[in-house]
Amino acid sequence: MIQNPDISVVIPLKNEEESLPELAAWIKRVMDENNFSYEVWMVDDGSTDKSWSVIRQLSEENPHIKGIKFQRNYGKSAALNEGFRKAQGNVVITMDADLQDSPDEIPGLYSMIAVDGYDLVSGWKKVRYDNTLTKNIPSKLFNWATVKMSGIKLHDFNCGLKSYRKKVVKTIEVYGEMHRYIPVIAKWSGFRNIGEKVVEHRKRKYGTTKFGIERFINGFLDLASIMFVGKFGKRPMHLFGALGTFSFFIGFIIAAYLAIAKIFYQQYKMTERPLFFLAMLLLIIGSQLFLTGFLAELVARNAPERNSYLVEEILDSE
């Protein structure tokens, strides 16, 4: 087994038995032509066809090919996360198994990490062959929203073809539907040198797509989670406390106004006014938000990783 190969290729897959032999042969040809030392991790995400048998056969024929088989389907993020844990290459490249991602892009993606010094490079499928209504338009909307919320100027966050510095994949954790937001997760982890490369998008040769429209709904929810955890994960009181204080303050001002009108100006039926109910609502919401922040702060401060921080370098003369 090669220790610290040049490249680790991580391929999450589900029911791709037809494409795997062609993909493996293509990757081998590219690696051999460029004299790369490499390993390929094929992660079977609960396939119901013969994908795992094919992976076994490919591994016997080529010792550079390794496999992980999930007992059931956990999703692409889980498959990538397990592949990242196993990968030992100095540069880690991910791609889909359906042959829509071209292994011919590997040398360019590798060079941008190893030579140009990027932490992460995301592929951009500038010319796509997907269905315009069900995939292209939702994808453009999704990418636009992600750019606005994250500040990372990429055209295609969801492209499966990406390359990473090894330290990046060993630092981040991917779960849920968060594989779409790996650049965002990497940025929040301190890896800011993120680049983009135009890559070839090929028409699907075998099988059908494994993703439905629900992925976009789940994706936006995961984006909100990432943004919150990245910014307020260790200080939730800064968000909930601020919102709660603001809400309580506005409610208190309205209640004080109503009290002054009642006491000094002899106005009646104060409890029948909409302002009264608005004041009560704001006071209650403000109190609940403040208590939520307080409890979240207690949980965060008592978590095992409360004082775990990502350290890039230490200089110690001793």
XYZ file of C-alpha atoms in Angstrom:
318
model
C 0.000 0.000 0.000
C 1.296 3.450 -0.990
C 1.711 5.789 1.956
C 0.580 9.346 1.203
C -0.051 8.960 -2.536
C -0.217 12.025 -4.730
C -3.977 11.743 -5.204
C -6.925 10.115 -3.477
C -10.080 9.913 -5.589
C -13.297 9.586 -3.572
C -16.347 8.385 -5.511
C -19.733 8.152 -3.761
C -22.145 5.946 -5.678
C -25.476 4.180 -5.641
C -26.589 1.677 -8.280
C -23.877 2.442 -10.830
C -22.801 -1.101 -11.769
C -22.728 -0.328 -15.499
C -20.480 2.737 -15.311
C -17.909 1.570 -12.734
C -15.638 -0.579 -14.992
C -15.392 2.198 -17.585
C -14.776 4.830 -14.894
C -12.058 2.746 -13.206
C -10.261 2.138 -16.509
C -10.462 5.831 -17.379
C -9.016 6.909 -14.014
C -6.192 4.359 -14.322
C -5.289 5.642 -17.786
C -5.146 9.262 -16.602
C -3.066 8.375 -13.535
C -0.605 6.265 -15.518
C -0.185 8.900 -18.240
C 0.702 11.521 -15.608
C 2.788 9.218 -13.383
C 0.624 9.925 -10.331
C 0.664 7.646 -7.310
C -2.966 7.243 -6.339
C -5.762 5.443 -4.567
C -9.466 5.322 -5.440
C -12.109 4.993 -2.727
C -15.466 3.852 -4.110
C -18.148 4.304 -1.449
C -21.253 2.200 -2.088
C -24.152 4.083 -0.509
C -26.570 1.185 -0.098
C -26.778 0.030 -3.714
C -29.435 -2.546 -4.568
C -27.792 -3.659 -7.816
C -24.433 -5.410 -8.319
C -22.290 -2.327 -7.692
C -20.459 -3.864 -4.730
C -19.642 -7.045 -6.658
C -18.220 -4.870 -9.425
C -16.128 -2.921 -6.900
C -14.781 -6.195 -5.478
C -13.773 -7.335 -8.942
C -12.152 -4.000 -9.786
C -10.202 -4.061 -6.509
C -8.852 -7.520 -7.310
C -7.726 -6.332 -10.735
C -6.280 -3.031 -9.518
C -4.978 -2.768 -5.919
C -5.232 1.033 -6.106
C -9.020 0.670 -6.003
C -10.551 0.320 -2.547
C -14.158 0.139 -1.427
C -16.498 1.012 1.420
C -19.985 -0.522 1.539
C -22.748 1.006 3.633
C -25.295 -1.393 5.081
C -28.051 0.942 3.903
C -28.448 4.227 2.072
C -27.206 7.193 4.129
C -26.774 9.809 1.400
C -23.978 11.387 -0.569
C -22.695 13.493 2.327
C -22.173 10.427 4.515
C -20.403 8.632 1.664
C -18.053 11.571 1.119
C -17.382 11.876 4.834
C -16.327 8.220 5.091
C -14.207 8.549 1.983
C -12.501 11.626 3.426
C -11.692 9.707 6.605
C -9.941 6.975 4.627
C -8.191 9.152 2.037
C -4.428 9.502 2.457
C -3.537 11.404 -0.707
C -1.892 14.809 -0.518
C -4.655 16.000 -2.844
C -8.173 14.578 -2.602
C -10.439 14.677 -5.653
C -14.132 13.845 -5.611
C -16.266 12.906 -8.594
C -19.571 11.236 -9.325
C -19.702 7.669 -10.628
C -22.137 8.241 -13.487
C -19.453 9.268 -16.036
C -20.834 12.805 -16.239
C -17.599 13.939 -14.531
C -14.487 13.466 -16.664
C -11.329 11.967 -15.077
C -9.369 13.928 -17.693
C -9.899 16.928 -15.392
C -7.801 15.305 -12.634
C -4.372 16.702 -13.664
C -5.684 20.276 -13.831
C -7.482 20.011 -10.492
C -4.384 18.468 -8.906
C -2.135 21.225 -10.231
C -4.346 23.994 -8.825
C -3.910 22.496 -5.340
C -0.316 21.236 -5.465
C 1.208 24.009 -7.584
C -1.069 27.047 -7.395
C -1.650 26.657 -3.676
C -5.447 26.562 -3.472
C -7.090 24.905 -0.467
C -10.140 23.846 -2.457
C -11.060 23.986 -6.145
C -14.657 23.546 -7.251
C -15.609 22.474 -10.743
C -17.894 24.672 -12.837
C -20.011 22.856 -15.404
C -20.384 25.886 -17.626
C -22.098 23.858 -20.355
C -24.628 21.432 -18.928
C -26.667 18.589 -20.419
C -29.270 18.291 -17.656
C -32.980 19.008 -17.935
C -33.430 22.792 -17.961
C -36.657 22.889 -15.937
C -35.943 20.267 -13.274
C -32.187 20.766 -12.755
C -30.631 23.779 -14.482
C -33.038 26.494 -13.327
C -33.274 25.226 -9.699
C -29.486 24.876 -9.669
C -28.984 28.495 -10.782
C -31.373 29.702 -8.059
C -29.628 27.550 -5.477
C -26.169 28.822 -6.473
C -27.332 32.450 -6.455
C -28.741 32.121 -2.928
C -25.589 30.380 -1.677
C -23.325 33.094 -3.111
C -25.415 35.807 -1.439
C -25.430 34.095 1.952
C -21.843 32.814 2.012
C -19.945 35.480 0.087
C -18.068 32.772 -1.871
C -18.188 33.621 -5.570
C -18.576 30.208 -7.211
C -20.818 29.414 -10.149
C -21.541 25.781 -9.285
C -21.481 24.755 -5.621
C -23.166 21.443 -6.395
C -20.589 20.166 -8.885
C -19.338 16.781 -7.676
C -15.943 17.320 -9.277
C -13.773 19.076 -6.689
C -10.205 18.914 -5.410
C -8.987 19.534 -1.872
C -5.814 19.905 0.080
C -5.598 16.911 2.412
C -5.835 19.084 5.512
C -9.218 20.395 4.377
C -10.924 16.997 4.202
C -9.383 15.961 7.518
C -10.761 19.078 9.198
C -14.333 19.383 7.958
C -17.313 17.141 8.705
C -20.006 16.539 6.086
C -23.486 15.234 6.912
C -27.149 15.659 5.958
C -27.268 17.334 2.539
C -24.196 19.441 3.243
C -22.005 18.058 0.461
C -23.356 20.968 -1.614
C -21.880 23.413 0.853
C -18.400 21.992 1.341
C -16.841 25.291 0.128
C -18.913 27.119 2.761
C -17.914 24.647 5.490
C -14.270 24.966 4.434
C -14.463 28.760 4.558
C -15.906 28.724 8.078
C -13.079 26.350 9.057
C -10.512 28.933 7.962
C -9.680 27.687 4.448
C -10.283 30.800 2.369
C -8.148 30.141 -0.713
C -11.016 28.688 -2.749
C -10.822 28.534 -6.522
C -12.902 27.417 -9.475
C -12.164 25.541 -12.700
C -14.362 25.128 -15.758
C -14.856 21.388 -16.246
C -16.496 19.207 -18.852
C -20.021 18.002 -18.191
C -20.894 14.835 -20.098
C -24.295 13.410 -20.919
C -25.407 10.561 -18.680
C -24.516 7.269 -20.330
C -26.069 4.758 -17.933
C -28.936 4.751 -15.442
C -30.951 7.680 -14.135
C -30.358 10.553 -11.724
C -30.606 9.704 -8.028
C -31.716 13.170 -6.867
C -35.185 14.715 -6.800
C -36.519 18.235 -6.321
C -36.612 17.732 -2.536
C -32.812 18.055 -2.460
C -33.122 21.802 -2.996
C -35.518 22.239 -0.065
C -33.226 20.219 2.207
C -30.247 22.062 0.770
C -31.526 25.503 1.743
C -32.294 24.258 5.272
C -28.765 22.884 5.553
C -27.346 26.199 4.327
C -29.164 27.993 7.139
C -27.722 25.450 9.609
C -24.184 25.929 8.299
C -24.425 29.714 8.460
C -25.735 29.597 12.035
C -23.281 27.003 13.341
C -20.343 28.649 11.598
C -21.075 32.100 12.996
C -22.793 31.445 16.331
C -21.955 27.811 17.154
C -19.708 28.774 20.091
C -21.653 31.918 21.092
C -25.397 31.352 20.544
C -26.266 34.028 23.124
C -24.959 36.673 20.724
C -27.785 35.846 18.316
C -30.689 34.804 20.527
C -29.809 37.247 23.274
C -29.608 40.183 20.876
C -32.899 39.306 19.176
C -34.586 38.673 22.513
C -33.350 41.926 24.021
C -34.489 43.912 20.974
C -37.939 42.296 20.972
C -38.369 42.765 24.732
C -37.236 46.403 24.519
C -39.763 47.262 21.777
C -42.522 45.493 23.709
C -41.566 47.340 26.908
C -41.670 50.740 25.128
C -45.153 50.011 23.765
C -46.359 48.790 27.165
C -44.910 51.883 28.848
C -46.687 54.133 26.340
C -50.000 52.394 27.033
C -49.454 52.678 30.789
C -48.707 56.414 30.556
C -51.794 56.966 28.378
C -53.910 55.120 30.935
C -52.526 56.818 34.059
C -51.937 60.391 32.916
C -54.400 60.875 30.059
C -57.259 58.786 31.430
C -57.622 56.711 28.271
C -59.739 53.563 28.580
C -60.108 50.150 27.001
C -56.339 49.844 26.699
C -56.483 46.038 26.730
C -58.708 46.075 23.655
C -56.169 47.896 21.523
C -54.041 45.954 19.028
C -50.969 47.706 20.452
C -51.585 46.009 23.796
C -51.513 42.549 22.246
C -48.459 43.471 20.171
C -46.642 44.605 23.326
C -47.495 41.353 25.134
C -46.402 39.295 22.146
C -43.059 41.105 21.852
C -42.417 40.798 25.600
C -43.139 37.068 25.560
C -41.093 36.417 22.382
C -38.230 38.510 23.741
C -38.176 36.543 27.003
C -38.287 33.211 25.161
C -35.483 34.174 22.774
C -33.313 35.349 25.659
C -33.917 32.119 27.594
C -33.211 30.086 24.439
C -29.880 31.872 24.065
C -29.091 31.324 27.742
C -29.816 27.585 27.529
C -27.913 27.248 24.235
C -24.946 28.998 25.832
C -25.021 26.527 28.741
C -25.086 23.609 26.299
C -22.241 25.071 24.230
C -20.069 25.766 27.264
C -20.547 22.241 28.593
C -19.970 20.486 25.252
C -16.813 18.306 25.089
C -15.460 20.303 22.130
C -16.201 23.731 23.679
C -12.517 24.678 23.689
C -11.563 22.855 20.502
C -10.146 25.243 17.929
C -8.467 24.743 14.572
C -4.785 25.624 14.961
C -2.832 26.123 11.745
C 0.690 26.380 13.134
C 2.604 26.476 16.435
C 6.046 27.917 17.008
C 7.626 26.633 20.201
C 11.327 27.164 20.894
C 11.414 24.611 23.706
